[in-house]
mmCIF file of C-alpha atoms in Angstrom:
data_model
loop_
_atom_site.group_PDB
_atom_site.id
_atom_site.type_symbol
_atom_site.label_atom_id
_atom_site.label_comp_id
_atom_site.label_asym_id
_atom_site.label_seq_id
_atom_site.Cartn_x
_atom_site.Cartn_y
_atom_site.Cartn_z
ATOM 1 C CA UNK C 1058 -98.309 -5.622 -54.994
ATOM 2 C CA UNK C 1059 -100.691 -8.277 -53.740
ATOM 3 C CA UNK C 1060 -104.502 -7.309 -54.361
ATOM 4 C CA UNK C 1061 -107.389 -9.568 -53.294
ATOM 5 C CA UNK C 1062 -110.937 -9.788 -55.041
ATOM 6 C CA UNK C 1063 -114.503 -9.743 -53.632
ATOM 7 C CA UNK C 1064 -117.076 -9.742 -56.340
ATOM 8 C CA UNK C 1065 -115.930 -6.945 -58.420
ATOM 9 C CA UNK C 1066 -113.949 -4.816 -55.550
ATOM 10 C CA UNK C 1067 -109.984 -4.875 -55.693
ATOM 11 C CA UNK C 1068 -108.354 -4.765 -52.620
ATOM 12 C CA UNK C 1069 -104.738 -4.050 -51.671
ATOM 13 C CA UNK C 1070 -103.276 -5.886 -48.974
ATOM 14 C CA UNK C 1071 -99.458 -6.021 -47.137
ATOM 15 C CA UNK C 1072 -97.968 -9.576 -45.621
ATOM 16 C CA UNK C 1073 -94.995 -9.385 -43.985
ATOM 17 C CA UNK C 1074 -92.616 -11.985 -41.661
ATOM 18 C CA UNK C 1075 -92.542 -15.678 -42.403
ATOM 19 C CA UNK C 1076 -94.607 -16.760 -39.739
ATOM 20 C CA UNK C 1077 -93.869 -20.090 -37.248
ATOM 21 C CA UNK C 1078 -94.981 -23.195 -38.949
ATOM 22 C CA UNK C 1079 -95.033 -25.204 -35.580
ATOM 23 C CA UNK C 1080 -98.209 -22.778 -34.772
ATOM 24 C CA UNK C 1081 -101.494 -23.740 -35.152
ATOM 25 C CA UNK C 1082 -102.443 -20.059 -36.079
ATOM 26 C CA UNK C 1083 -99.251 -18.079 -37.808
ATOM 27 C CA UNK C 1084 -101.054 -14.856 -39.285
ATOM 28 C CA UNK C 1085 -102.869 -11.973 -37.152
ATOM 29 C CA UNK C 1086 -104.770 -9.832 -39.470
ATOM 30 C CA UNK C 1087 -105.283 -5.837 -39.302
ATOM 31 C CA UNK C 1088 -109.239 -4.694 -39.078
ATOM 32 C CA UNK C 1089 -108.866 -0.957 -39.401
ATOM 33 C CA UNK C 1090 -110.271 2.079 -38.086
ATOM 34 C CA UNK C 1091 -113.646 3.770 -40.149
ATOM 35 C CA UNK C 1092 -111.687 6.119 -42.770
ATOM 36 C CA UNK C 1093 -107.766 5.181 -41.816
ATOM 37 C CA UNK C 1094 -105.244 3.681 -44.228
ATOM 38 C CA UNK C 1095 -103.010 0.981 -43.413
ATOM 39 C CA UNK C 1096 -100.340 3.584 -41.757
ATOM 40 C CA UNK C 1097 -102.469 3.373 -38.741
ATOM 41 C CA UNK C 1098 -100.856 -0.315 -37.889
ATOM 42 C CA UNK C 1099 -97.587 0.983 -38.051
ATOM 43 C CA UNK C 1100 -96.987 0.358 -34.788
ATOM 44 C CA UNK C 1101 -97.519 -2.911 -34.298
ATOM 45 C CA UNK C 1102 -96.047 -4.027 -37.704
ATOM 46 C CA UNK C 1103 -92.837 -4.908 -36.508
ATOM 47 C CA UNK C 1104 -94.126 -6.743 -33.066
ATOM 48 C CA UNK C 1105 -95.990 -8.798 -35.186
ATOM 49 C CA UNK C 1106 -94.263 -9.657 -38.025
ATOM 50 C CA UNK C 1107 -91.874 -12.176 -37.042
ATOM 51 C CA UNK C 1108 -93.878 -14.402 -34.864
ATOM 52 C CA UNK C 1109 -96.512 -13.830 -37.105
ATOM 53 C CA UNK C 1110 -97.512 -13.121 -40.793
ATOM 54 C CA UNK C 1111 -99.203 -9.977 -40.329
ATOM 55 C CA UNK C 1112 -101.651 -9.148 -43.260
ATOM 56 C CA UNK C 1113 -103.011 -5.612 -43.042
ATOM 57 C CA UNK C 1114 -105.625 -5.146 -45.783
ATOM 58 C CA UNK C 1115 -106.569 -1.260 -47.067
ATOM 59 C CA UNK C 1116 -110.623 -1.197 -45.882
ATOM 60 C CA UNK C 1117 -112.340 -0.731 -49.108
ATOM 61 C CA UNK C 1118 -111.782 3.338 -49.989
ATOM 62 C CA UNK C 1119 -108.541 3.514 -48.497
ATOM 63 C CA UNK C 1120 -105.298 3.355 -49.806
ATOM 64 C CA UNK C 1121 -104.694 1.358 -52.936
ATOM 65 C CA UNK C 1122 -108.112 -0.379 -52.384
ATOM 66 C CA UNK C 1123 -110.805 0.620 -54.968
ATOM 67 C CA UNK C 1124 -113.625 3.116 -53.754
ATOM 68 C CA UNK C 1125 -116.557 1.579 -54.488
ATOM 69 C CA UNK C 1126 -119.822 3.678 -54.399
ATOM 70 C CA UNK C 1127 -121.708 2.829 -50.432
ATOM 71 C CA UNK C 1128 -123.337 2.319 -48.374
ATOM 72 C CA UNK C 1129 -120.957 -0.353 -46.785
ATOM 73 C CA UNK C 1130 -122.002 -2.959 -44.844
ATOM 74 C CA UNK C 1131 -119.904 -4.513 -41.708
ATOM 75 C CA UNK C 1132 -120.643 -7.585 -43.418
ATOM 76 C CA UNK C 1133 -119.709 -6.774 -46.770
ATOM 77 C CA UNK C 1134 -116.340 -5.462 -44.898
ATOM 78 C CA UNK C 1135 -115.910 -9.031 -43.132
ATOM 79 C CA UNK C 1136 -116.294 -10.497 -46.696
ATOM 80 C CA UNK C 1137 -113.842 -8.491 -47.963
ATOM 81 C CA UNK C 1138 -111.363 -9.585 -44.801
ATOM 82 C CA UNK C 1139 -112.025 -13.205 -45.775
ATOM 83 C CA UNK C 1140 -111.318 -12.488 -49.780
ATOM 84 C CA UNK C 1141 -107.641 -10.913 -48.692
ATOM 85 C CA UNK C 1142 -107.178 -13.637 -46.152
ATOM 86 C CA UNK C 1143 -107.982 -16.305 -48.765
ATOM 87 C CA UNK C 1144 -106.187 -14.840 -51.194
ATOM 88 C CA UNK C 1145 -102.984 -15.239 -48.845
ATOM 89 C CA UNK C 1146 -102.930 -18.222 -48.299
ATOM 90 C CA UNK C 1147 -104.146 -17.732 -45.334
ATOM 91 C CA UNK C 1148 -106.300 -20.906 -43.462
ATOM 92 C CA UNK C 1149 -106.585 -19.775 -39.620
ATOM 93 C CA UNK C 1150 -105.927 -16.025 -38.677
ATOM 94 C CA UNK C 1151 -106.255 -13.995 -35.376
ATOM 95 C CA UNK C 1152 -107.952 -10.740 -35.894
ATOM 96 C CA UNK C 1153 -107.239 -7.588 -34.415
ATOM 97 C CA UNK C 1154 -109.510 -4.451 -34.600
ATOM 98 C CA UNK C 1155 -110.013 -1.055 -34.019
ATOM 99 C CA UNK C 1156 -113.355 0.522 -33.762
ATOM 100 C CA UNK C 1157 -115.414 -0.623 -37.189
ATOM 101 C CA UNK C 1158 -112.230 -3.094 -37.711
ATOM 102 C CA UNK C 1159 -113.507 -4.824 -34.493
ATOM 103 C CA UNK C 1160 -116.861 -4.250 -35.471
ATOM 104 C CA UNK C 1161 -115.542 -6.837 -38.704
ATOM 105 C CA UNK C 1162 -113.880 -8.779 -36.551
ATOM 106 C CA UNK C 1163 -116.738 -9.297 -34.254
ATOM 107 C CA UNK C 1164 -119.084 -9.959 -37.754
ATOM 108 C CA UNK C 1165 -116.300 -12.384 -38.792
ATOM 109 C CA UNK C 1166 -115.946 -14.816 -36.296
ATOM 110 C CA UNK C 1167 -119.820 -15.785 -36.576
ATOM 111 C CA UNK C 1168 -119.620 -16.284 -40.408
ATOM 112 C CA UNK C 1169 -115.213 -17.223 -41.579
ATOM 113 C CA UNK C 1170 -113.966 -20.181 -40.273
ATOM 114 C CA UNK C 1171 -110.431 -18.962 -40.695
ATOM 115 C CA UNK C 1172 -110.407 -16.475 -37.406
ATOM 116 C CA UNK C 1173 -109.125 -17.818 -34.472
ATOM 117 C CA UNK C 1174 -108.336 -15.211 -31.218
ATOM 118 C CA UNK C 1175 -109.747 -11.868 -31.432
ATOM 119 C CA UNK C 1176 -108.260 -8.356 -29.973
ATOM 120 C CA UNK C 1177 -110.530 -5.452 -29.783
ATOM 121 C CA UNK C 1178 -110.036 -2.121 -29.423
ATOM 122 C CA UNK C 1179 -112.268 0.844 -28.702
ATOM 123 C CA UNK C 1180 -115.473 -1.233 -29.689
ATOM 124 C CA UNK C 1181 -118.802 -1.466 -29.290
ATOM 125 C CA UNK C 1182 -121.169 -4.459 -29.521
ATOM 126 C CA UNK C 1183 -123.245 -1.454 -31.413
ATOM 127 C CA UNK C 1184 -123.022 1.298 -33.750
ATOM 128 C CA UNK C 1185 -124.886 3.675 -31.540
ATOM 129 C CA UNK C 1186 -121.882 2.721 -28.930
ATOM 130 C CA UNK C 1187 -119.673 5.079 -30.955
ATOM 131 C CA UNK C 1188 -119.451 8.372 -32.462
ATOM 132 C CA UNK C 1189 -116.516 8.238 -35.377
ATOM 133 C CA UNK C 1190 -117.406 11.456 -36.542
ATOM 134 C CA UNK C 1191 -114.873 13.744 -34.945
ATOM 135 C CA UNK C 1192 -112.117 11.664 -36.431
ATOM 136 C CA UNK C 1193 -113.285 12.251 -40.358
ATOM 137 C CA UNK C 1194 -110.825 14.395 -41.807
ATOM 138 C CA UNK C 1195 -110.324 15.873 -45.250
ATOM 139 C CA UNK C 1196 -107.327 14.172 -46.963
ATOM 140 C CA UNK C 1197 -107.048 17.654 -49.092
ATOM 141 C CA UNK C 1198 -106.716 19.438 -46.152
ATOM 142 C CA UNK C 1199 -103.794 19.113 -43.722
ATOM 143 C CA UNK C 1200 -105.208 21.660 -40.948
ATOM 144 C CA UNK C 1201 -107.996 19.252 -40.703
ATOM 145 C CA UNK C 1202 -106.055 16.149 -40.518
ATOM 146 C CA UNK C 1203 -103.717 16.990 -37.866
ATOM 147 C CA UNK C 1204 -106.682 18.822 -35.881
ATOM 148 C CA UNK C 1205 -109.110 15.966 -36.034
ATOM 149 C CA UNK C 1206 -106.369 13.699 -34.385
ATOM 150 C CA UNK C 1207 -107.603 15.117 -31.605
ATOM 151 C CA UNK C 1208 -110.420 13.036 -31.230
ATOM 152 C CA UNK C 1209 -108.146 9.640 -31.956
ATOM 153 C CA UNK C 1210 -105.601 10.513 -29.624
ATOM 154 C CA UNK C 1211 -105.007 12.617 -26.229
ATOM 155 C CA UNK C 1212 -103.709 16.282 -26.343
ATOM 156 C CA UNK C 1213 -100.693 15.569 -24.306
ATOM 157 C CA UNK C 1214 -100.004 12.759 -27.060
ATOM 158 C CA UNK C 1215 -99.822 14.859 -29.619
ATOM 159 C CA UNK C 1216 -98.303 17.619 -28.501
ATOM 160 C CA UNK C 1217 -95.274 15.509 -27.145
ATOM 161 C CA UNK C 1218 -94.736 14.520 -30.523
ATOM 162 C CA UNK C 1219 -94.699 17.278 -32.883
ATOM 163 C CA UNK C 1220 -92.544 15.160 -35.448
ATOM 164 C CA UNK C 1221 -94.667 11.958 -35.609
ATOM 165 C CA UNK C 1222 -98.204 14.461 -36.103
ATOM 166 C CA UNK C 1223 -96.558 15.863 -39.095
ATOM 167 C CA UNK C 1224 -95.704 12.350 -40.601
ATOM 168 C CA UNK C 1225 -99.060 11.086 -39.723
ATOM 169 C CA UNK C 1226 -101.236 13.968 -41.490
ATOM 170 C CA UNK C 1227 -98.743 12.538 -44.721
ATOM 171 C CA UNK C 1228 -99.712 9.857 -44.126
ATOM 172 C CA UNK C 1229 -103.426 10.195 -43.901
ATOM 173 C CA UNK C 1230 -103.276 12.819 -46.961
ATOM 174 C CA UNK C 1231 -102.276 9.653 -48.920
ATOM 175 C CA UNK C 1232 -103.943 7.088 -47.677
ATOM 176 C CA UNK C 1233 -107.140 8.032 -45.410
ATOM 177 C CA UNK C 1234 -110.736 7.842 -47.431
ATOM 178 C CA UNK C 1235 -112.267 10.506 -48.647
ATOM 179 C CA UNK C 1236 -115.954 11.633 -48.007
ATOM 180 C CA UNK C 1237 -118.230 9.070 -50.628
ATOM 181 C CA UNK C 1238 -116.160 6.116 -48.959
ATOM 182 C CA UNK C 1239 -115.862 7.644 -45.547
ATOM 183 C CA UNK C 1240 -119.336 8.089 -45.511
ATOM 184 C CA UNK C 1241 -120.428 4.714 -46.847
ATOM 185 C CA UNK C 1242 -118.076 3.378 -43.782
ATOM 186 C CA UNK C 1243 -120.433 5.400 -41.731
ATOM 187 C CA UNK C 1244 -123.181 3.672 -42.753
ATOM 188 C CA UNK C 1245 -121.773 0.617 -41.886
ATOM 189 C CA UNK C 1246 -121.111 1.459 -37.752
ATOM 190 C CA UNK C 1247 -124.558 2.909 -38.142
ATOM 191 C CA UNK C 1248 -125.837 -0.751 -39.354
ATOM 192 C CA UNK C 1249 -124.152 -2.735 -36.761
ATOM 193 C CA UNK C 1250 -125.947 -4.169 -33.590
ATOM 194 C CA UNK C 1251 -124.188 -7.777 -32.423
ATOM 195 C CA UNK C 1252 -124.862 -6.910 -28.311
ATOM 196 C CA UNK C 1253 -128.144 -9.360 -28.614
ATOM 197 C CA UNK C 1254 -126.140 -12.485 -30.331
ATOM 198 C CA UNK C 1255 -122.508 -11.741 -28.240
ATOM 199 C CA UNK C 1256 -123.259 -15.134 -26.504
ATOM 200 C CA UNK C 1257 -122.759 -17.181 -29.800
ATOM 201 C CA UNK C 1258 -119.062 -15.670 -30.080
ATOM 202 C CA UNK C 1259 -117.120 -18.611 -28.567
ATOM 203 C CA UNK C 1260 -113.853 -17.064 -29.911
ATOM 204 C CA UNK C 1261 -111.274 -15.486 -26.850
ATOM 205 C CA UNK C 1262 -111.354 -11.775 -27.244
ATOM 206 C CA UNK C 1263 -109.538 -9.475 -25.503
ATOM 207 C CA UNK C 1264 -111.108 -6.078 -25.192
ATOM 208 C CA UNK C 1265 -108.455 -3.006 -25.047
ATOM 209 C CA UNK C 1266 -109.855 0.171 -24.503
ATOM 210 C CA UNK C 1267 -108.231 3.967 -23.681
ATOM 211 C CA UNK C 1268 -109.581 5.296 -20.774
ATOM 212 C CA UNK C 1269 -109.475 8.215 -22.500
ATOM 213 C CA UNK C 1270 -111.538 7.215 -25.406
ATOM 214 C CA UNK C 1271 -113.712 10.322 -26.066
ATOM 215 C CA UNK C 1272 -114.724 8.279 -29.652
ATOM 216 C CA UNK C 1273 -115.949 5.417 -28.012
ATOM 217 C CA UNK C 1274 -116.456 5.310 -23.908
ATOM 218 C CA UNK C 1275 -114.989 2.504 -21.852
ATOM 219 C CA UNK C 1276 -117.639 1.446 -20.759
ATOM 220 C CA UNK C 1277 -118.400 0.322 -24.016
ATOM 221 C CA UNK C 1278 -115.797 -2.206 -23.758
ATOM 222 C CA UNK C 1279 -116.597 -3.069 -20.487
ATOM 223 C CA UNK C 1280 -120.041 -3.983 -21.751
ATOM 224 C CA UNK C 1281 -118.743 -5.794 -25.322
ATOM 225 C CA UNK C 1282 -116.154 -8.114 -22.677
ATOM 226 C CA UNK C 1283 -119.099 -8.476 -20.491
ATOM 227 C CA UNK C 1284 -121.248 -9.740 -23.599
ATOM 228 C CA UNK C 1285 -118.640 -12.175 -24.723
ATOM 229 C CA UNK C 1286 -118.454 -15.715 -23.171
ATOM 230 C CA UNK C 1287 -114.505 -15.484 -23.265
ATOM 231 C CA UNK C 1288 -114.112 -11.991 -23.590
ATOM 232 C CA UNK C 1289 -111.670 -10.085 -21.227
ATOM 233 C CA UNK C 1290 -111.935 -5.819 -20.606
ATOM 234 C CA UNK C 1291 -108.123 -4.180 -20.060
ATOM 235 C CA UNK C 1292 -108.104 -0.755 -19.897
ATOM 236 C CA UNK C 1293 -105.062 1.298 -21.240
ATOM 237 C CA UNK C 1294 -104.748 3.964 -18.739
ATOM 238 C CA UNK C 1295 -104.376 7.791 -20.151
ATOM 239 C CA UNK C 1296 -104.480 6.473 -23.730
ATOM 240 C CA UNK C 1297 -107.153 7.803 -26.407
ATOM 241 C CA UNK C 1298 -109.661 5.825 -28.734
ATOM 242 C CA UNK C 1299 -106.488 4.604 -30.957
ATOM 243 C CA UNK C 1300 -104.777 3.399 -28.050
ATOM 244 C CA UNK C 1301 -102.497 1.290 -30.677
ATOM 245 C CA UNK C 1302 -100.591 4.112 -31.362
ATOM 246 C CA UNK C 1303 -100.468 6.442 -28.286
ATOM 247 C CA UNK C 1304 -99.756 3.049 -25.696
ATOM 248 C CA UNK C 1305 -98.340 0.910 -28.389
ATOM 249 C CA UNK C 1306 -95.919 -0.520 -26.300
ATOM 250 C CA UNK C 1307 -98.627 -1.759 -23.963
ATOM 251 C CA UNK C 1308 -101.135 -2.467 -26.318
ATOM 252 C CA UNK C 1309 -98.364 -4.929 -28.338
ATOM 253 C CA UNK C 1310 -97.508 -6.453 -25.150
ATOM 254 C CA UNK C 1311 -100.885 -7.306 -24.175
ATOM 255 C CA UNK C 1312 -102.099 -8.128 -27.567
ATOM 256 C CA UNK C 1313 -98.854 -11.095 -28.176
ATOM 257 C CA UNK C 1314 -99.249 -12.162 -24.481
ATOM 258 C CA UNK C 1315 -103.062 -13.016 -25.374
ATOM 259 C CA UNK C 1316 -102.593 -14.526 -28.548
ATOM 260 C CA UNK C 1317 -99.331 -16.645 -27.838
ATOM 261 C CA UNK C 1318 -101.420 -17.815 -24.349
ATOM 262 C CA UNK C 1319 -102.579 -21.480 -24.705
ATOM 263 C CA UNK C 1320 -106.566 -22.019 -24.893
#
């Protein structure tokens, strides 16, 4: 099991498919959600991997990644993106990210020189653009983790899919952060405030967000994509904040149609 440094923090990471060597970029990292494990990318694992390497790091306090005592910084979170990526092998990476993950995705392309394209979803150019709180649930407590979906996903999601919510609160009960790290990710969406220094991201971004996001509004996207010399707003219509998952179909589509599109 692979496991990165930063200073004194461990962190476990995944790679899986070979890549394409003729590419100029053949990895697409994972930036996740504030509190989720690595389960959350399980939907566009297998989209990616192939024509990609696809490295999904646990955030610091999830998963196998050690817990170490916050506040977090975005920036310290983009650090620890860069030690995994180094650690990898990885020289030049596109980024996807959901929420805080695009908030470190966002932080990273100003200060790594390996990130390339970036693909953002349910993001804010600010902390105050968001409210994660809804979606903190108790890994102890199973009620709680399949109730707060709610707030990632839409109602009629969910309750088409009885089978998938209970292998997704199993999920979460073994990988999702518990409260010290959950709330020192907190602190970090709290901290962050790019929307007066979006001009200096030259990086293509597409901006993906639910039009049902109750976590994080569209308009927020509209307003990051607006913000962003190269950015580009698609909605996903009747999908939730974690539009990944409930439109993943679309979402993977959209997301391997930007980054295989020439510059």
């Amino acid at each position: 099991m692979p496991y990165a440094s930063n200073g004194d923090v461990d962190l476990y990471y995944e790679v899986d498919g070979e890549g394409d060597d003729d590419r100029d970029v053949d990895a697409v990292a994972f930036c996740g959600e504030i509190g989720y494990g690595p389960w959350q990318w399980g939907w566009q694992h297998a989209a990616i991997a192939g024509p990609y390497r696809a490295v999904v790091p646990a955030t610091r306090g999830t998963g196998d990644s050690e817990t170490p005592p916050g506040p977090y910084t975005v920036g310290q979170l983009a650090a620890d993106l860069d030690a995994v990526l180094a650690d990898a092998g990885v020289r030049a990476a596109h980024v996807v990210g959901v929420g805080l993950g695009g908030m470190v995705a966002l932080h990273a392309a100003f200060h790594s020189r390996r990130v390339r394209k970036l693909a953002l979803v349910g993001t804010p150019a600010y902390g105050d653009g968001m409210n994660p709180d809804p979606l903190w649930g108790d890994p102890t407590d199973p009620a709680a983790l399949k109730s707060s979906l709610r707030a990632a996903v839409t109602d009629e999601f969910l309750d088409a899919v009885p089978d998938a919510v209970a292998r997704i609160v199993e999920w979460r009960a073994a990988e999702d952060a518990g409260r010290d790290a959950w709330e020192g990710a907190r602190a970090a969406v709290r901290g962050f405030d790019l929307s007066d220094r979006l001009y200096e991201v030259s990086n293509e971004a597409l901006v993906l967000h639910g039009s049902e996001d109750a976590v994080c509004p569209p308009t927020k996207g509209e307003e990051l994509a607006e913000g962003l010399p190269r950015g580009e707003f698609v909605e996903v219509d009747g999908a939730g904040h974690l539009a990944t998952m409930e439109a993943s179909r679309e979402v993977n589509d959209r997301v391997l149609g930007f980054l295989d599109a020439e510059a």
